[in-house]
């Protein structure tokens, strides 16, 4: 069953969404050459506590940390470690929070110092895949319209999309229905209705789509060792389009406010 949330529930999800984005932006600023991914975990853990929020990932199916920090050929679900970031790396920072019983879930890929032109392009195209997916997230469309838009743009640019992991509904649990794959056919899948809240999260590989999961049972890496990028937003479906719940510094596509960084600050 796909839940349609009330206006007040969506405002609660927006609070969680904004918090998670705020913390991700702060964490991105900490992610510099010489900093370990465990340093980032400690930073975000402290900030979560200050914000009065709980981590959504820690303890989820036994995941040990608040943050997933997936470097280079790691796609998602990398457990923070002593691994130090170095100039030219890219790192997917994925964070989930619970505030007042409602989940926030978002991810971005950060560049460490100067990165190569091909990596800049991989990051840009993955962000564009997310934007194109979000543009399809409107009432009357189907989940497959999002999936198709994401896959199409990635493949058109010579990349591939990961199939083993998908976007998802989000609300009072981290993962709710429906699944939101990053591949599929337009016009297929569940119909999107006002009040549905979904997380769209393209994972785009520079090489082949195949994935391996490491012995730690979590870290997903590309089978061919090529790099991968990942971005994630939570959106609410409105009659007029997607209302992005995990941002506060850009013009939203929904009617109403342009939120500034200032207003978004907690
Ligand atoms: N954003 C990811 C997801 O929605 C992160 C989950 S990490 C986990 O699946 F540890 F909670 F599994
Ligand atoms: Co997610």
mmCIF file of C-alpha atoms and ligand atoms in Angstrom:
data_model
loop_
_atom_site.group_PDB
_atom_site.id
_atom_site.type_symbol
_atom_site.label_atom_id
_atom_site.label_comp_id
_atom_site.label_asym_id
_atom_site.label_seq_id
_atom_site.Cartn_x
_atom_site.Cartn_y
_atom_site.Cartn_z
ATOM 1 C CA UNK A 1 0.000 0.000 0.000
ATOM 2 C CA UNK A 2 1.284 3.453 -0.880
ATOM 3 C CA UNK A 3 0.483 6.039 1.778
ATOM 4 C CA UNK A 4 -0.701 9.545 0.904
ATOM 5 C CA UNK A 5 0.394 11.985 3.612
ATOM 6 C CA UNK A 6 -1.614 14.930 4.934
ATOM 7 C CA UNK A 7 -0.329 18.511 4.649
ATOM 8 C CA UNK A 8 0.809 18.506 8.267
ATOM 9 C CA UNK A 9 2.637 15.204 7.842
ATOM 10 C CA UNK A 10 4.397 16.595 4.785
ATOM 11 C CA UNK A 11 5.510 19.601 6.846
ATOM 12 C CA UNK A 12 7.010 17.176 9.377
ATOM 13 C CA UNK A 13 8.802 15.327 6.606
ATOM 14 C CA UNK A 14 10.057 18.684 5.331
ATOM 15 C CA UNK A 15 11.579 19.431 8.740
ATOM 16 C CA UNK A 16 13.381 16.069 8.680
ATOM 17 C CA UNK A 17 14.350 16.605 5.061
ATOM 18 C CA UNK A 18 15.775 20.058 5.642
ATOM 19 C CA UNK A 19 17.711 18.873 8.646
ATOM 20 C CA UNK A 20 19.272 16.002 6.757
ATOM 21 C CA UNK A 21 20.257 18.329 3.923
ATOM 22 C CA UNK A 22 21.677 20.903 6.310
ATOM 23 C CA UNK A 23 23.810 18.228 7.987
ATOM 24 C CA UNK A 24 24.934 16.842 4.634
ATOM 25 C CA UNK A 25 26.058 20.298 3.488
ATOM 26 C CA UNK A 26 27.940 20.772 6.744
ATOM 27 C CA UNK A 27 29.542 17.339 6.345
ATOM 28 C CA UNK A 28 30.522 18.130 2.764
ATOM 29 C CA UNK A 29 32.457 21.130 4.085
ATOM 30 C CA UNK A 30 34.373 18.828 6.455
ATOM 31 C CA UNK A 31 35.272 16.431 3.644
ATOM 32 C CA UNK A 32 38.792 17.542 2.710
ATOM 33 C CA UNK A 33 42.058 15.749 1.866
ATOM 34 C CA UNK A 34 43.436 13.988 4.974
ATOM 35 C CA UNK A 35 40.064 13.664 6.707
ATOM 36 C CA UNK A 36 38.882 10.071 7.291
ATOM 37 C CA UNK A 37 35.324 8.939 6.674
ATOM 38 C CA UNK A 38 35.160 8.049 10.379
ATOM 39 C CA UNK A 39 35.939 11.716 11.153
ATOM 40 C CA UNK A 40 32.860 12.582 9.070
ATOM 41 C CA UNK A 41 30.774 10.026 10.992
ATOM 42 C CA UNK A 42 31.866 11.526 14.327
ATOM 43 C CA UNK A 43 31.087 15.010 13.083
ATOM 44 C CA UNK A 44 27.605 14.124 11.894
ATOM 45 C CA UNK A 45 26.846 12.105 15.019
ATOM 46 C CA UNK A 46 27.599 15.160 17.146
ATOM 47 C CA UNK A 47 25.500 17.441 14.961
ATOM 48 C CA UNK A 48 22.546 15.033 15.068
ATOM 49 C CA UNK A 49 22.638 15.081 18.824
ATOM 50 C CA UNK A 50 22.769 18.886 18.907
ATOM 51 C CA UNK A 51 19.773 18.997 16.560
ATOM 52 C CA UNK A 52 17.794 16.603 18.786
ATOM 53 C CA UNK A 53 17.380 14.083 15.978
ATOM 54 C CA UNK A 54 18.049 10.367 15.808
ATOM 55 C CA UNK A 55 20.082 8.620 13.119
ATOM 56 C CA UNK A 56 17.897 6.577 10.778
ATOM 57 C CA UNK A 57 20.559 4.168 9.494
ATOM 58 C CA UNK A 58 22.309 3.183 12.730
ATOM 59 C CA UNK A 59 20.861 -0.184 13.761
ATOM 60 C CA UNK A 60 18.850 -0.514 10.560
ATOM 61 C CA UNK A 61 19.359 -4.208 9.681
ATOM 62 C CA UNK A 62 22.487 -3.984 11.817
ATOM 63 C CA UNK A 63 24.132 -1.078 9.965
ATOM 64 C CA UNK A 64 26.648 0.300 12.500
ATOM 65 C CA UNK A 65 26.821 4.038 11.679
ATOM 66 C CA UNK A 66 24.833 7.224 11.065
ATOM 67 C CA UNK A 67 26.464 7.964 7.721
ATOM 68 C CA UNK A 68 27.298 5.999 4.589
ATOM 69 C CA UNK A 69 30.495 7.365 3.008
ATOM 70 C CA UNK A 70 31.225 5.636 -0.288
ATOM 71 C CA UNK A 71 34.485 6.597 -1.989
ATOM 72 C CA UNK A 72 35.282 6.330 -5.742
ATOM 73 C CA UNK A 73 34.419 2.783 -6.924
ATOM 74 C CA UNK A 74 32.234 2.285 -3.843
ATOM 75 C CA UNK A 75 28.627 2.907 -4.858
ATOM 76 C CA UNK A 76 26.667 3.028 -1.598
ATOM 77 C CA UNK A 77 26.494 1.678 1.975
ATOM 78 C CA UNK A 78 30.198 2.077 2.808
ATOM 79 C CA UNK A 79 30.761 1.965 6.543
ATOM 80 C CA UNK A 80 32.874 4.910 7.763
ATOM 81 C CA UNK A 81 36.470 3.853 8.480
ATOM 82 C CA UNK A 82 40.022 5.135 8.956
ATOM 83 C CA UNK A 83 40.278 5.545 5.181
ATOM 84 C CA UNK A 84 41.498 9.072 4.523
ATOM 85 C CA UNK A 85 40.074 11.099 1.695
ATOM 86 C CA UNK A 86 42.596 12.417 -0.799
ATOM 87 C CA UNK A 87 42.675 15.067 -3.480
ATOM 88 C CA UNK A 88 40.791 13.863 -6.571
ATOM 89 C CA UNK A 89 38.439 11.462 -4.724
ATOM 90 C CA UNK A 90 34.670 11.584 -4.902
ATOM 91 C CA UNK A 91 32.574 10.482 -1.933
ATOM 92 C CA UNK A 92 28.855 9.751 -1.724
ATOM 93 C CA UNK A 93 27.579 11.002 1.637
ATOM 94 C CA UNK A 94 24.232 9.406 2.484
ATOM 95 C CA UNK A 95 22.392 10.315 5.697
ATOM 96 C CA UNK A 96 19.070 9.484 7.299
ATOM 97 C CA UNK A 97 17.464 11.188 10.305
ATOM 98 C CA UNK A 98 14.350 10.728 12.413
ATOM 99 C CA UNK A 99 12.743 13.850 13.807
ATOM 100 C CA UNK A 100 9.431 13.627 15.647
ATOM 101 C CA UNK A 101 8.826 10.156 14.178
ATOM 102 C CA UNK A 102 9.315 11.242 10.554
ATOM 103 C CA UNK A 103 12.272 10.214 8.404
ATOM 104 C CA UNK A 104 14.592 12.354 6.322
ATOM 105 C CA UNK A 105 16.859 10.671 3.749
ATOM 106 C CA UNK A 106 19.205 12.354 1.300
ATOM 107 C CA UNK A 107 22.568 11.882 -0.372
ATOM 108 C CA UNK A 108 25.078 13.863 -2.378
ATOM 109 C CA UNK A 109 28.428 13.140 -3.947
ATOM 110 C CA UNK A 110 31.190 15.483 -2.824
ATOM 111 C CA UNK A 111 34.427 16.245 -4.663
ATOM 112 C CA UNK A 112 37.632 16.219 -2.615
ATOM 113 C CA UNK A 113 39.764 19.146 -3.788
ATOM 114 C CA UNK A 114 40.263 19.245 -7.544
ATOM 115 C CA UNK A 115 38.767 16.289 -9.389
ATOM 116 C CA UNK A 116 39.396 15.188 -12.983
ATOM 117 C CA UNK A 117 37.191 16.358 -15.839
ATOM 118 C CA UNK A 118 35.677 12.866 -16.390
ATOM 119 C CA UNK A 119 34.677 12.726 -12.715
ATOM 120 C CA UNK A 120 33.172 16.206 -12.893
ATOM 121 C CA UNK A 121 31.119 14.978 -15.835
ATOM 122 C CA UNK A 122 30.025 11.812 -13.981
ATOM 123 C CA UNK A 123 28.869 13.916 -11.029
ATOM 124 C CA UNK A 124 27.099 16.431 -13.244
ATOM 125 C CA UNK A 125 25.240 13.797 -15.268
ATOM 126 C CA UNK A 126 24.155 11.936 -12.102
ATOM 127 C CA UNK A 127 22.781 15.167 -10.639
ATOM 128 C CA UNK A 128 20.983 15.773 -13.941
ATOM 129 C CA UNK A 129 19.510 12.243 -13.761
ATOM 130 C CA UNK A 130 18.073 13.131 -10.363
ATOM 131 C CA UNK A 131 16.703 16.447 -11.645
ATOM 132 C CA UNK A 132 15.088 14.764 -14.659
ATOM 133 C CA UNK A 133 13.588 12.088 -12.399
ATOM 134 C CA UNK A 134 12.185 14.756 -10.092
ATOM 135 C CA UNK A 135 10.618 16.515 -13.070
ATOM 136 C CA UNK A 136 8.634 13.315 -13.792
ATOM 137 C CA UNK A 137 7.463 13.052 -10.173
ATOM 138 C CA UNK A 138 4.029 14.593 -10.566
ATOM 139 C CA UNK A 139 0.476 13.444 -9.966
ATOM 140 C CA UNK A 140 -0.875 11.272 -12.783
ATOM 141 C CA UNK A 141 2.551 10.093 -13.907
ATOM 142 C CA UNK A 142 3.808 6.641 -13.005
ATOM 143 C CA UNK A 143 6.911 5.486 -11.165
ATOM 144 C CA UNK A 144 8.213 4.125 -14.480
ATOM 145 C CA UNK A 145 8.289 7.654 -15.900
ATOM 146 C CA UNK A 146 10.858 8.575 -13.248
ATOM 147 C CA UNK A 147 12.838 5.366 -13.778
ATOM 148 C CA UNK A 148 12.935 5.806 -17.529
ATOM 149 C CA UNK A 149 14.041 9.451 -17.349
ATOM 150 C CA UNK A 150 16.931 8.546 -15.039
ATOM 151 C CA UNK A 151 18.091 5.532 -17.068
ATOM 152 C CA UNK A 152 17.758 7.292 -20.401
ATOM 153 C CA UNK A 153 19.937 10.246 -19.397
ATOM 154 C CA UNK A 154 22.627 8.081 -17.796
ATOM 155 C CA UNK A 155 22.882 5.721 -20.763
ATOM 156 C CA UNK A 156 22.745 8.532 -23.305
ATOM 157 C CA UNK A 157 25.913 9.805 -21.663
ATOM 158 C CA UNK A 158 27.664 6.449 -21.857
ATOM 159 C CA UNK A 159 27.103 5.473 -18.228
ATOM 160 C CA UNK A 160 25.041 2.734 -16.592
ATOM 161 C CA UNK A 161 22.558 2.666 -13.724
ATOM 162 C CA UNK A 162 22.686 0.320 -10.755
ATOM 163 C CA UNK A 163 19.756 -2.120 -10.575
ATOM 164 C CA UNK A 164 20.303 -3.882 -7.254
ATOM 165 C CA UNK A 165 19.410 -0.786 -5.209
ATOM 166 C CA UNK A 166 16.437 1.473 -5.741
ATOM 167 C CA UNK A 167 14.722 4.604 -4.490
ATOM 168 C CA UNK A 168 11.736 4.189 -2.196
ATOM 169 C CA UNK A 169 8.743 5.632 -0.436
ATOM 170 C CA UNK A 170 9.681 7.319 2.851
ATOM 171 C CA UNK A 171 7.628 8.563 5.793
ATOM 172 C CA UNK A 172 7.320 7.007 9.225
ATOM 173 C CA UNK A 173 9.724 4.296 8.092
ATOM 174 C CA UNK A 174 12.930 4.620 6.083
ATOM 175 C CA UNK A 175 11.691 2.344 3.333
ATOM 176 C CA UNK A 176 8.044 2.321 2.377
ATOM 177 C CA UNK A 177 6.262 1.468 -0.846
ATOM 178 C CA UNK A 178 6.714 2.038 -3.710
ATOM 179 C CA UNK A 179 10.155 1.015 -4.919
ATOM 180 C CA UNK A 180 11.578 3.611 -7.295
ATOM 181 C CA UNK A 181 14.064 1.872 -9.625
ATOM 182 C CA UNK A 182 16.573 3.851 -11.660
ATOM 183 C CA UNK A 183 15.722 1.811 -14.750
ATOM 184 C CA UNK A 184 12.445 0.877 -16.376
ATOM 185 C CA UNK A 185 9.777 1.831 -18.827
ATOM 186 C CA UNK A 186 7.758 5.029 -19.073
ATOM 187 C CA UNK A 187 4.054 4.532 -18.432
ATOM 188 C CA UNK A 188 4.575 1.497 -16.177
ATOM 189 C CA UNK A 189 4.367 1.031 -12.431
ATOM 190 C CA UNK A 190 2.227 2.627 -9.707
ATOM 191 C CA UNK A 191 0.420 5.893 -10.448
ATOM 192 C CA UNK A 192 1.732 8.884 -8.465
ATOM 193 C CA UNK A 193 -0.868 10.667 -6.337
ATOM 194 C CA UNK A 194 -0.797 13.892 -4.332
ATOM 195 C CA UNK A 195 0.610 13.282 -0.843
ATOM 196 C CA UNK A 196 2.914 10.418 -1.784
ATOM 197 C CA UNK A 197 6.486 10.973 -0.607
ATOM 198 C CA UNK A 198 9.332 9.210 -2.378
ATOM 199 C CA UNK A 199 13.121 9.235 -2.295
ATOM 200 C CA UNK A 200 14.669 9.266 -5.764
ATOM 201 C CA UNK A 201 18.297 8.167 -5.699
ATOM 202 C CA UNK A 202 20.156 7.478 -8.945
ATOM 203 C CA UNK A 203 23.426 5.561 -8.601
ATOM 204 C CA UNK A 204 25.327 6.008 -11.854
ATOM 205 C CA UNK A 205 28.418 3.989 -12.772
ATOM 206 C CA UNK A 206 31.048 5.297 -15.171
ATOM 207 C CA UNK A 207 31.500 1.746 -16.514
ATOM 208 C CA UNK A 208 29.304 -1.314 -16.297
ATOM 209 C CA UNK A 209 26.219 -1.668 -14.103
ATOM 210 C CA UNK A 210 27.382 -4.762 -12.214
ATOM 211 C CA UNK A 211 27.748 -4.546 -8.462
ATOM 212 C CA UNK A 212 29.676 -6.531 -5.855
ATOM 213 C CA UNK A 213 29.023 -6.455 -2.118
ATOM 214 C CA UNK A 214 32.180 -6.665 0.014
ATOM 215 C CA UNK A 215 32.794 -9.102 2.889
ATOM 216 C CA UNK A 216 31.560 -6.546 5.420
ATOM 217 C CA UNK A 217 28.111 -7.372 3.916
ATOM 218 C CA UNK A 218 27.399 -3.666 3.294
ATOM 219 C CA UNK A 219 29.797 -1.882 0.966
ATOM 220 C CA UNK A 220 28.541 -2.067 -2.619
ATOM 221 C CA UNK A 221 31.280 -1.489 -5.202
ATOM 222 C CA UNK A 222 31.330 -1.526 -8.978
ATOM 223 C CA UNK A 223 32.390 -4.955 -10.294
ATOM 224 C CA UNK A 224 34.694 -3.321 -12.873
ATOM 225 C CA UNK A 225 36.318 -0.937 -10.375
ATOM 226 C CA UNK A 226 35.184 2.191 -12.225
ATOM 227 C CA UNK A 227 33.831 5.133 -10.267
ATOM 228 C CA UNK A 228 30.204 5.708 -9.285
ATOM 229 C CA UNK A 229 28.161 8.763 -8.195
ATOM 230 C CA UNK A 230 24.959 9.025 -6.146
ATOM 231 C CA UNK A 231 22.486 11.813 -5.354
ATOM 232 C CA UNK A 232 19.193 11.546 -3.467
ATOM 233 C CA UNK A 233 16.267 13.841 -2.753
ATOM 234 C CA UNK A 234 12.937 13.222 -1.028
ATOM 235 C CA UNK A 235 9.969 14.696 -2.877
ATOM 236 C CA UNK A 236 6.275 15.021 -2.127
ATOM 237 C CA UNK A 237 3.896 14.631 -5.061
ATOM 238 C CA UNK A 238 1.595 17.648 -5.443
ATOM 239 C CA UNK A 239 -1.034 18.332 -8.116
ATOM 240 C CA UNK A 240 1.450 20.704 -9.775
ATOM 241 C CA UNK A 241 4.662 18.730 -9.561
ATOM 242 C CA UNK A 242 7.338 17.641 -7.159
ATOM 243 C CA UNK A 243 7.885 19.474 -3.894
ATOM 244 C CA UNK A 244 11.509 18.790 -2.916
ATOM 245 C CA UNK A 245 11.587 18.226 0.850
ATOM 246 C CA UNK A 246 15.361 17.872 1.191
ATOM 247 C CA UNK A 247 16.521 21.286 0.136
ATOM 248 C CA UNK A 248 16.415 24.801 1.365
ATOM 249 C CA UNK A 249 18.591 26.906 -0.882
ATOM 250 C CA UNK A 250 17.042 26.559 -4.299
ATOM 251 C CA UNK A 251 13.785 27.543 -5.922
ATOM 252 C CA UNK A 252 11.371 24.682 -5.439
ATOM 253 C CA UNK A 253 9.254 23.414 -8.293
ATOM 254 C CA UNK A 254 6.104 23.461 -6.173
ATOM 255 C CA UNK A 255 3.997 26.588 -5.827
ATOM 256 C CA UNK A 256 5.025 28.826 -2.969
ATOM 257 C CA UNK A 257 8.216 29.629 -1.303
ATOM 258 C CA UNK A 258 11.732 30.171 -2.414
ATOM 259 C CA UNK A 259 13.649 29.098 0.650
ATOM 260 C CA UNK A 260 16.945 30.707 1.413
ATOM 261 C CA UNK A 261 19.907 29.235 3.214
ATOM 262 C CA UNK A 262 19.171 31.617 6.080
ATOM 263 C CA UNK A 263 15.623 30.395 6.596
ATOM 264 C CA UNK A 264 16.791 26.796 6.342
ATOM 265 C CA UNK A 265 19.324 27.161 9.120
ATOM 266 C CA UNK A 266 18.387 25.307 12.265
HETATM 267 N N1 LIG B 1 19.678 6.049 1.399
HETATM 268 C C1 LIG B 1 19.902 4.632 1.576
HETATM 269 C C2 LIG B 1 18.612 3.887 1.456
HETATM 270 O O1 LIG B 1 17.605 4.487 1.344
HETATM 271 C C3 LIG B 1 20.686 4.342 2.772
HETATM 272 C C4 LIG B 1 20.345 3.181 3.624
HETATM 273 S S1 LIG B 1 21.693 2.779 4.602
HETATM 274 C C5 LIG B 1 21.161 1.673 5.715
HETATM 275 O O2 LIG B 1 18.576 2.675 1.407
HETATM 276 F F1 LIG B 1 22.115 1.410 6.482
HETATM 277 F F2 LIG B 1 20.208 2.178 6.420
HETATM 278 F F3 LIG B 1 20.707 0.598 5.078
HETATM 279 CO CO1 LIG B 2 17.229 6.340 0.408
#
